[in-house]
């Protein structure tokens, strides 16, 4: 028997309907302050003449405390490949090579000024072993508001100044500079159990403009679990000559959501 049922049953037996309704309202107000998509997890593995493995995971949480909303976003991507290498003397050996290794951690706090308006403070750190900027950290202050508030379509935005520190892996140099930061979150309910989401983050400074767009379509299987197909594009305007400015990632994940 669940905790909620065990709490409600004595009320049903011992109190009139009106009193039970008041108590039920009080219990409903005790809902958890935690919310968010919870976690995403995806894994792919292929074996044969060559072996490849890919793992990606994400954890997004929100905690509401009166007029404050605190958030956390963790992301990890790691891929490796193993293949047979033939040496000059004809012998062979198996070689494993890492092809992707990226981790991102972000956190933020927002002070609610009214309905869909807030002051925000955010911090983000990223490590990418295969990028020109293998380490990037940023801090930003901003103002957030809701641009579109429809029954099926919602668009939230944050915009403001910030500062960023980056490490260039090719030159082994650290650079610090001011940035303008913008975040745009869109949600569109296609059906009752199908949702389209798109998040665009832009951090623009004097020596580099970083942009990341996350697009996804999720289909709910039940109250807590969903399947999500995602496409991510990341762009850096200032990269080494042998590096591409834009990277893309396609995922198919299982998502757990708080309700």
JSON list of C-alpha atoms in Angstrom, two decimals, residues 82-185:
[
{"chain": "A", "resi": 82, "resn": "UNK", "atom": "CA", "xyz": [38.45, -1.15, -31.18]},
{"chain": "A", "resi": 83, "resn": "UNK", "atom": "CA", "xyz": [39.89, -2.54, -34.38]},
{"chain": "A", "resi": 84, "resn": "UNK", "atom": "CA", "xyz": [42.49, -5.00, -35.68]},
{"chain": "A", "resi": 85, "resn": "UNK", "atom": "CA", "xyz": [45.80, -3.47, -36.73]},
{"chain": "A", "resi": 86, "resn": "UNK", "atom": "CA", "xyz": [48.26, -5.34, -38.96]},
{"chain": "A", "resi": 87, "resn": "UNK", "atom": "CA", "xyz": [51.94, -4.66, -38.27]},
{"chain": "A", "resi": 88, "resn": "UNK", "atom": "CA", "xyz": [54.78, -4.61, -40.82]},
{"chain": "A", "resi": 89, "resn": "UNK", "atom": "CA", "xyz": [55.89, -8.12, -39.81]},
{"chain": "A", "resi": 90, "resn": "UNK", "atom": "CA", "xyz": [52.43, -9.53, -40.47]},
{"chain": "A", "resi": 91, "resn": "UNK", "atom": "CA", "xyz": [51.36, -9.83, -36.87]},
{"chain": "A", "resi": 92, "resn": "UNK", "atom": "CA", "xyz": [48.10, -8.31, -35.72]},
{"chain": "A", "resi": 93, "resn": "UNK", "atom": "CA", "xyz": [46.94, -6.70, -32.53]},
{"chain": "A", "resi": 94, "resn": "UNK", "atom": "CA", "xyz": [43.73, -5.14, -31.31]},
{"chain": "A", "resi": 95, "resn": "UNK", "atom": "CA", "xyz": [43.84, -1.36, -30.78]},
{"chain": "A", "resi": 96, "resn": "UNK", "atom": "CA", "xyz": [41.27, 0.69, -28.90]},
{"chain": "A", "resi": 97, "resn": "UNK", "atom": "CA", "xyz": [40.86, 4.41, -29.56]},
{"chain": "A", "resi": 98, "resn": "UNK", "atom": "CA", "xyz": [38.64, 6.95, -27.81]},
{"chain": "A", "resi": 99, "resn": "UNK", "atom": "CA", "xyz": [36.63, 8.92, -30.38]},
{"chain": "A", "resi": 100, "resn": "UNK", "atom": "CA", "xyz": [34.58, 11.21, -28.11]},
{"chain": "A", "resi": 101, "resn": "UNK", "atom": "CA", "xyz": [34.98, 12.32, -24.53]},
{"chain": "A", "resi": 102, "resn": "UNK", "atom": "CA", "xyz": [32.90, 15.30, -23.40]},
{"chain": "A", "resi": 103, "resn": "UNK", "atom": "CA", "xyz": [31.40, 16.34, -20.07]},
{"chain": "A", "resi": 104, "resn": "UNK", "atom": "CA", "xyz": [29.30, 19.40, -19.23]},
{"chain": "A", "resi": 105, "resn": "UNK", "atom": "CA", "xyz": [28.06, 20.65, -15.88]},
{"chain": "A", "resi": 106, "resn": "UNK", "atom": "CA", "xyz": [25.74, 23.61, -15.39]},
{"chain": "A", "resi": 107, "resn": "UNK", "atom": "CA", "xyz": [23.82, 25.16, -12.50]},
{"chain": "A", "resi": 108, "resn": "UNK", "atom": "CA", "xyz": [21.63, 28.19, -12.03]},
{"chain": "A", "resi": 109, "resn": "UNK", "atom": "CA", "xyz": [19.40, 30.08, -9.64]},
{"chain": "A", "resi": 110, "resn": "UNK", "atom": "CA", "xyz": [16.45, 32.31, -10.50]},
{"chain": "A", "resi": 111, "resn": "UNK", "atom": "CA", "xyz": [14.60, 34.81, -8.31]},
{"chain": "A", "resi": 112, "resn": "UNK", "atom": "CA", "xyz": [10.96, 35.03, -9.36]},
{"chain": "A", "resi": 113, "resn": "UNK", "atom": "CA", "xyz": [9.79, 38.63, -9.91]},
{"chain": "A", "resi": 114, "resn": "UNK", "atom": "CA", "xyz": [6.27, 37.68, -10.92]},
{"chain": "A", "resi": 115, "resn": "UNK", "atom": "CA", "xyz": [4.56, 35.28, -13.27]},
{"chain": "A", "resi": 116, "resn": "UNK", "atom": "CA", "xyz": [7.18, 34.08, -15.82]},
{"chain": "A", "resi": 117, "resn": "UNK", "atom": "CA", "xyz": [9.68, 36.84, -14.94]},
{"chain": "A", "resi": 118, "resn": "UNK", "atom": "CA", "xyz": [12.92, 36.31, -13.05]},
{"chain": "A", "resi": 119, "resn": "UNK", "atom": "CA", "xyz": [16.49, 37.41, -12.42]},
{"chain": "A", "resi": 120, "resn": "UNK", "atom": "CA", "xyz": [18.95, 34.62, -13.18]},
{"chain": "A", "resi": 121, "resn": "UNK", "atom": "CA", "xyz": [22.52, 33.63, -12.32]},
{"chain": "A", "resi": 122, "resn": "UNK", "atom": "CA", "xyz": [24.10, 30.70, -14.18]},
{"chain": "A", "resi": 123, "resn": "UNK", "atom": "CA", "xyz": [27.43, 28.90, -14.27]},
{"chain": "A", "resi": 124, "resn": "UNK", "atom": "CA", "xyz": [28.59, 26.33, -16.84]},
{"chain": "A", "resi": 125, "resn": "UNK", "atom": "CA", "xyz": [31.75, 24.25, -17.26]},
{"chain": "A", "resi": 126, "resn": "UNK", "atom": "CA", "xyz": [32.63, 22.03, -20.19]},
{"chain": "A", "resi": 127, "resn": "UNK", "atom": "CA", "xyz": [35.47, 19.65, -21.00]},
{"chain": "A", "resi": 128, "resn": "UNK", "atom": "CA", "xyz": [35.87, 18.26, -24.52]},
{"chain": "A", "resi": 129, "resn": "UNK", "atom": "CA", "xyz": [39.06, 16.35, -25.31]},
{"chain": "A", "resi": 130, "resn": "UNK", "atom": "CA", "xyz": [38.54, 16.66, -29.09]},
{"chain": "A", "resi": 131, "resn": "UNK", "atom": "CA", "xyz": [37.76, 20.38, -29.37]},
{"chain": "A", "resi": 132, "resn": "UNK", "atom": "CA", "xyz": [39.97, 23.41, -29.90]},
{"chain": "A", "resi": 133, "resn": "UNK", "atom": "CA", "xyz": [38.73, 24.77, -26.57]},
{"chain": "A", "resi": 134, "resn": "UNK", "atom": "CA", "xyz": [39.04, 21.64, -24.46]},
{"chain": "A", "resi": 135, "resn": "UNK", "atom": "CA", "xyz": [37.95, 23.53, -21.31]},
{"chain": "A", "resi": 136, "resn": "UNK", "atom": "CA", "xyz": [35.41, 26.35, -21.12]},
{"chain": "A", "resi": 137, "resn": "UNK", "atom": "CA", "xyz": [33.85, 27.92, -18.03]},
{"chain": "A", "resi": 138, "resn": "UNK", "atom": "CA", "xyz": [31.31, 30.73, -18.00]},
{"chain": "A", "resi": 139, "resn": "UNK", "atom": "CA", "xyz": [29.25, 32.74, -15.54]},
{"chain": "A", "resi": 140, "resn": "UNK", "atom": "CA", "xyz": [26.30, 34.91, -16.49]},
{"chain": "A", "resi": 141, "resn": "UNK", "atom": "CA", "xyz": [23.64, 37.16, -15.02]},
{"chain": "A", "resi": 142, "resn": "UNK", "atom": "CA", "xyz": [20.41, 37.80, -16.85]},
{"chain": "A", "resi": 143, "resn": "UNK", "atom": "CA", "xyz": [16.73, 38.54, -17.04]},
{"chain": "A", "resi": 144, "resn": "UNK", "atom": "CA", "xyz": [14.27, 35.83, -17.98]},
{"chain": "A", "resi": 145, "resn": "UNK", "atom": "CA", "xyz": [10.75, 36.07, -19.30]},
{"chain": "A", "resi": 146, "resn": "UNK", "atom": "CA", "xyz": [8.17, 34.07, -21.26]},
{"chain": "A", "resi": 147, "resn": "UNK", "atom": "CA", "xyz": [7.70, 35.30, -24.82]},
{"chain": "A", "resi": 148, "resn": "UNK", "atom": "CA", "xyz": [4.94, 32.87, -25.78]},
{"chain": "A", "resi": 149, "resn": "UNK", "atom": "CA", "xyz": [2.49, 31.32, -23.32]},
{"chain": "A", "resi": 150, "resn": "UNK", "atom": "CA", "xyz": [0.00, 29.24, -25.26]},
{"chain": "A", "resi": 151, "resn": "UNK", "atom": "CA", "xyz": [-1.92, 26.09, -24.48]},
{"chain": "A", "resi": 152, "resn": "UNK", "atom": "CA", "xyz": [0.42, 24.00, -26.62]},
{"chain": "A", "resi": 153, "resn": "UNK", "atom": "CA", "xyz": [3.38, 26.31, -27.37]},
{"chain": "A", "resi": 154, "resn": "UNK", "atom": "CA", "xyz": [5.70, 27.84, -24.73]},
{"chain": "A", "resi": 155, "resn": "UNK", "atom": "CA", "xyz": [8.83, 29.93, -25.38]},
{"chain": "A", "resi": 156, "resn": "UNK", "atom": "CA", "xyz": [11.04, 31.09, -22.48]},
{"chain": "A", "resi": 157, "resn": "UNK", "atom": "CA", "xyz": [14.16, 33.23, -22.81]},
{"chain": "A", "resi": 158, "resn": "UNK", "atom": "CA", "xyz": [17.08, 34.47, -20.72]},
{"chain": "A", "resi": 159, "resn": "UNK", "atom": "CA", "xyz": [19.49, 37.18, -21.82]},
{"chain": "A", "resi": 160, "resn": "UNK", "atom": "CA", "xyz": [22.29, 39.09, -20.11]},
{"chain": "A", "resi": 161, "resn": "UNK", "atom": "CA", "xyz": [26.05, 39.67, -19.73]},
{"chain": "A", "resi": 162, "resn": "UNK", "atom": "CA", "xyz": [28.66, 37.26, -18.46]},
{"chain": "A", "resi": 163, "resn": "UNK", "atom": "CA", "xyz": [32.32, 36.27, -18.38]},
{"chain": "A", "resi": 164, "resn": "UNK", "atom": "CA", "xyz": [34.03, 33.23, -19.91]},
{"chain": "A", "resi": 165, "resn": "UNK", "atom": "CA", "xyz": [37.41, 31.57, -19.44]},
{"chain": "A", "resi": 166, "resn": "UNK", "atom": "CA", "xyz": [38.63, 29.15, -22.12]},
{"chain": "A", "resi": 167, "resn": "UNK", "atom": "CA", "xyz": [41.70, 26.97, -22.61]},
{"chain": "A", "resi": 168, "resn": "UNK", "atom": "CA", "xyz": [42.98, 26.56, -26.16]},
{"chain": "A", "resi": 169, "resn": "UNK", "atom": "CA", "xyz": [44.37, 23.03, -26.49]},
{"chain": "A", "resi": 170, "resn": "UNK", "atom": "CA", "xyz": [46.39, 23.86, -29.64]},
{"chain": "A", "resi": 171, "resn": "UNK", "atom": "CA", "xyz": [48.25, 26.87, -28.20]},
{"chain": "A", "resi": 172, "resn": "UNK", "atom": "CA", "xyz": [48.00, 25.89, -24.50]},
{"chain": "A", "resi": 173, "resn": "UNK", "atom": "CA", "xyz": [46.71, 29.38, -23.71]},
{"chain": "A", "resi": 174, "resn": "UNK", "atom": "CA", "xyz": [43.98, 30.55, -21.35]},
{"chain": "A", "resi": 175, "resn": "UNK", "atom": "CA", "xyz": [41.79, 33.48, -22.34]},
{"chain": "A", "resi": 176, "resn": "UNK", "atom": "CA", "xyz": [39.21, 35.38, -20.31]},
{"chain": "A", "resi": 177, "resn": "UNK", "atom": "CA", "xyz": [36.68, 37.81, -21.73]},
{"chain": "A", "resi": 178, "resn": "UNK", "atom": "CA", "xyz": [33.22, 39.29, -21.46]},
{"chain": "A", "resi": 179, "resn": "UNK", "atom": "CA", "xyz": [30.35, 37.60, -23.27]},
{"chain": "A", "resi": 180, "resn": "UNK", "atom": "CA", "xyz": [26.71, 38.17, -24.10]},
{"chain": "A", "resi": 181, "resn": "UNK", "atom": "CA", "xyz": [24.60, 35.17, -23.15]},
{"chain": "A", "resi": 182, "resn": "UNK", "atom": "CA", "xyz": [21.22, 34.14, -24.51]},
{"chain": "A", "resi": 183, "resn": "UNK", "atom": "CA", "xyz": [19.10, 31.06, -23.80]},
{"chain": "A", "resi": 184, "resn": "UNK", "atom": "CA", "xyz": [15.87, 30.18, -25.62]},
{"chain": "A", "resi": 185, "resn": "UNK", "atom": "CA", "xyz": [13.70, 27.22, -24.54]}
]
